[in-house]
Amino acid sequence: MVLFHLKTFGCQMNVYDSSRIVDLLSENGMDLTEDETNADIIILNTCYIREKASAKIFSELGRLKKLYKDKNPVFAVIGCVAKAEGENIFKRAPFVSIVLSSQKYHLLPELLNKALIEKKIIKEEELQEKKKNKTKLSHLINTELSGLEKFDCLPKQKNSEKVAFVQVQEGCNKFCTYCVVPNTRGREISRDEQSILDEVENLQKVGAVEINLLGQNVDCYNGLDKDGNKSSLAKLIKKIAKFENVKRIRYTTSYPSEFSDEMIELHAIEPKLMPLVYLPIQAGSNEVLHKMNRRYTREQYLELIEKLKNANPNIQISSDFIVGFPNETEEDFQQTLDIVKRVKFIQCYAFKYSPRPNTVAQKMDGQIDLKIKSDRLKRLQVELRKSQDAFNKSCVGRVMSVLFTDVSKTDNQYIIGKNEYLQPVIVKADAKLVGTIQNVEIESASYANLKGKII
Ligand code: SF4
């Protein structure tokens, strides 16, 4: 049996890709191993978002290569660093056999098998035997692919976690000046609606109760429906909500100026659509938003939130922030703090700006001193923490719906799940309730989690 070890870096999209790669390789007779020291194949599914992303991958490759002194496994690098570095990976790490972008990972079985034969890990005859009833992929190699073909080559999931992820759209046309995604994931493309519905139908049959729709700009989803008409995120969600076993639906990531009235209306009427909207604003100053090439103003952002809350008063907002973007003044930063006080976000990610290779912002004048960035981040985090804390405390006494997914690692009398707002909720209950959705009365709250009892 051929063993592969798969290491995933980065975002939810990469986690999704990795789960599909596991399905694909398992279908092709390869077995996943958690043991990084004893695999025939090492795959790194890489991310280019963080600073020094490529350096980290080269260092990881070097570390893994050292583990295999006498053996010669197949190394494959896929994902965003693969796309950004391309041929350079073969030059700097000549032991790597395969470099593939995220759009092409469905080619892995064919390419891995070739590499396994070259390295004499398997024999040609064994491969012919395995191939008799496997997908024909060779004609796709070296052709230009749109990125959607991979979905036709992926096998159906045989089982699913309660919380499942489904990619509906990929790539981005927005070109924020700090971001590498349009270069690494390419331009926006949407999957056909039926292909997504088929995947969801299967997932809810094999265990999923919560479906998370993924896209870099999920609001721009516009895949074709079965009559050849353009669909939309709202239309797609309405169809997914009809599957009986699907109890919860989420979607990520939203782009404020693409958020449609159709989606706002859907939040008012569709109970399966969870009332937490993840709406990255990045900065509170119009000047900074303009320099970031974010295509909305603070006023438009606030107006959108008002519309959402008018449609459904239960809606809460989470967001992302970047502080210390080039030329950000203290006044600009105060505008960010002001937005936090107004919106009262319930969960947020906040980062210091750091330049990414080959982006417009990397070359901008007015880079901010690290000390100032750190100070602003600290002050922002204090405000964000206050609003998260206040929201958590406001949950005490409420009855919330919780999907339980785990038994506590520290005390197996407790089980853990997530409520409508993705807050972790802990209750003392039988482990057999893991996998179910229960009503929980919240009895206490801290910054990190809520505790309560099932009613
Ligand atoms: S919207 Fe901006 S930040 Fe988001 S993926 Fe596209 S370019 Fe990057």
Short mmCIF file of N, CA and C in Angstrom, two decimals, residues 276-284 297-306 308-309 313-321 335-348 383-384 386-388 390-391:
data_model
loop_
_atom_site.label_atom_id
_atom_site.label_comp_id
_atom_site.label_asym_id
_atom_site.label_seq_id
_atom_site.Cartn_x
_atom_site.Cartn_y
_atom_site.Cartn_z
N LEU A 276 -24.90 34.99 11.65
CA LEU A 276 -23.58 35.61 11.82
C LEU A 276 -23.03 35.95 10.43
N VAL A 277 -22.77 37.22 10.18
CA VAL A 277 -22.26 37.62 8.87
C VAL A 277 -20.80 38.06 9.02
N TYR A 278 -19.94 37.35 8.30
CA TYR A 278 -18.50 37.67 8.34
C TYR A 278 -18.22 38.65 7.21
N LEU A 279 -17.98 39.91 7.58
CA LEU A 279 -17.93 41.00 6.61
C LEU A 279 -16.65 41.82 6.83
N PRO A 280 -15.54 41.37 6.23
CA PRO A 280 -14.27 42.06 6.49
C PRO A 280 -14.32 43.53 6.04
N ILE A 281 -13.97 44.44 6.95
CA ILE A 281 -13.93 45.86 6.58
C ILE A 281 -12.49 46.30 6.35
N GLN A 282 -11.55 45.75 7.08
CA GLN A 282 -10.09 46.01 6.99
C GLN A 282 -9.66 47.33 7.62
N ALA A 283 -10.37 48.43 7.35
CA ALA A 283 -9.98 49.72 7.95
C ALA A 283 -11.21 50.62 8.03
N GLY A 284 -11.18 51.56 8.99
CA GLY A 284 -12.34 52.43 9.16
C GLY A 284 -12.22 53.78 8.47
N THR A 297 -17.03 52.56 1.01
CA THR A 297 -16.64 53.55 2.03
C THR A 297 -17.15 53.09 3.39
N ARG A 298 -16.67 53.76 4.45
CA ARG A 298 -17.15 53.41 5.79
C ARG A 298 -18.66 53.64 5.87
N GLU A 299 -19.15 54.69 5.20
CA GLU A 299 -20.58 55.01 5.24
C GLU A 299 -21.39 53.87 4.59
N GLN A 300 -20.89 53.38 3.45
CA GLN A 300 -21.61 52.28 2.77
C GLN A 300 -21.59 51.01 3.63
N TYR A 301 -20.47 50.79 4.29
CA TYR A 301 -20.36 49.60 5.16
C TYR A 301 -21.38 49.68 6.30
N LEU A 302 -21.45 50.86 6.94
CA LEU A 302 -22.38 51.02 8.06
C LEU A 302 -23.83 50.91 7.58
N GLU A 303 -24.08 51.42 6.39
CA GLU A 303 -25.44 51.34 5.84
C GLU A 303 -25.84 49.88 5.60
N LEU A 304 -24.89 49.10 5.10
CA LEU A 304 -25.16 47.68 4.85
C LEU A 304 -25.50 46.96 6.16
N ILE A 305 -24.76 47.27 7.20
CA ILE A 305 -25.03 46.61 8.48
C ILE A 305 -26.41 47.01 9.01
N GLU A 306 -26.75 48.26 8.82
CA GLU A 306 -28.07 48.71 9.27
C GLU A 306 -29.16 47.94 8.52
N LEU A 308 -28.94 44.99 7.17
CA LEU A 308 -28.96 43.59 7.63
C LEU A 308 -29.69 43.47 8.96
N LYS A 309 -29.40 44.41 9.87
CA LYS A 309 -30.02 44.32 11.21
C LYS A 309 -31.51 44.67 11.14
N PRO A 313 -33.04 41.31 13.19
CA PRO A 313 -32.38 41.91 14.36
C PRO A 313 -31.42 40.96 15.09
N ASN A 314 -31.51 39.65 14.79
CA ASN A 314 -30.59 38.71 15.44
C ASN A 314 -29.21 38.69 14.81
N ILE A 315 -29.06 39.35 13.68
CA ILE A 315 -27.76 39.28 12.98
C ILE A 315 -26.66 39.96 13.78
N GLN A 316 -25.51 39.28 13.83
CA GLN A 316 -24.29 39.85 14.42
C GLN A 316 -23.19 39.83 13.35
N ILE A 317 -22.19 40.67 13.55
CA ILE A 317 -21.16 40.84 12.52
C ILE A 317 -19.79 40.45 13.06
N SER A 318 -19.02 39.72 12.22
CA SER A 318 -17.60 39.53 12.53
C SER A 318 -16.81 40.13 11.37
N SER A 319 -15.52 40.38 11.61
CA SER A 319 -14.78 41.13 10.59
C SER A 319 -13.27 40.88 10.67
N ASP A 320 -12.55 41.47 9.71
CA ASP A 320 -11.08 41.47 9.69
C ASP A 320 -10.58 42.90 9.68
N PHE A 321 -9.42 43.11 10.30
CA PHE A 321 -8.80 44.44 10.29
C PHE A 321 -7.32 44.32 9.96
N GLN A 335 -10.48 56.33 13.20
CA GLN A 335 -11.70 56.00 12.45
C GLN A 335 -11.98 54.50 12.53
N THR A 336 -10.90 53.72 12.58
CA THR A 336 -11.09 52.26 12.73
C THR A 336 -11.67 51.95 14.12
N LEU A 337 -11.10 52.60 15.14
CA LEU A 337 -11.63 52.38 16.50
C LEU A 337 -13.10 52.81 16.57
N ASP A 338 -13.42 53.87 15.86
CA ASP A 338 -14.79 54.38 15.87
C ASP A 338 -15.76 53.36 15.26
N ILE A 339 -15.32 52.72 14.17
CA ILE A 339 -16.18 51.69 13.54
C ILE A 339 -16.41 50.54 14.52
N VAL A 340 -15.36 50.17 15.24
CA VAL A 340 -15.49 49.04 16.19
C VAL A 340 -16.52 49.39 17.27
N LYS A 341 -16.46 50.63 17.76
CA LYS A 341 -17.41 51.03 18.80
C LYS A 341 -18.84 51.06 18.26
N ARG A 342 -19.00 51.47 17.02
CA ARG A 342 -20.35 51.57 16.45
C ARG A 342 -20.94 50.20 16.14
N VAL A 343 -20.14 49.34 15.51
CA VAL A 343 -20.71 48.07 15.01
C VAL A 343 -20.81 47.02 16.12
N LYS A 344 -19.91 47.08 17.10
CA LYS A 344 -19.90 46.09 18.18
C LYS A 344 -19.75 44.66 17.60
N PHE A 345 -18.65 44.48 16.88
CA PHE A 345 -18.36 43.17 16.27
C PHE A 345 -18.27 42.11 17.37
N ILE A 346 -18.68 40.88 17.02
CA ILE A 346 -18.63 39.85 18.07
C ILE A 346 -17.42 38.93 17.97
N GLN A 347 -16.78 38.86 16.81
CA GLN A 347 -15.51 38.11 16.68
C GLN A 347 -14.73 38.77 15.55
N CYS A 348 -13.45 38.95 15.74
CA CYS A 348 -12.67 39.59 14.68
C CYS A 348 -11.25 39.05 14.62
N GLU A 383 -10.30 47.14 22.18
CA GLU A 383 -11.68 47.50 21.81
C GLU A 383 -12.45 46.29 21.30
N LEU A 384 -11.78 45.47 20.48
CA LEU A 384 -12.46 44.28 19.94
C LEU A 384 -12.83 43.32 21.06
N LYS A 386 -13.44 44.09 24.11
CA LYS A 386 -14.58 44.65 24.88
C LYS A 386 -15.90 44.27 24.22
N SER A 387 -15.97 44.42 22.89
CA SER A 387 -17.26 44.14 22.26
C SER A 387 -17.56 42.64 22.23
N GLN A 388 -16.53 41.82 22.07
CA GLN A 388 -16.77 40.36 22.12
C GLN A 388 -17.23 39.95 23.52
N ALA A 390 -18.71 41.80 25.78
CA ALA A 390 -20.05 42.31 26.06
C ALA A 390 -21.09 41.41 25.39
N PHE A 391 -20.80 40.98 24.15
CA PHE A 391 -21.78 40.12 23.48
C PHE A 391 -21.88 38.78 24.20
#
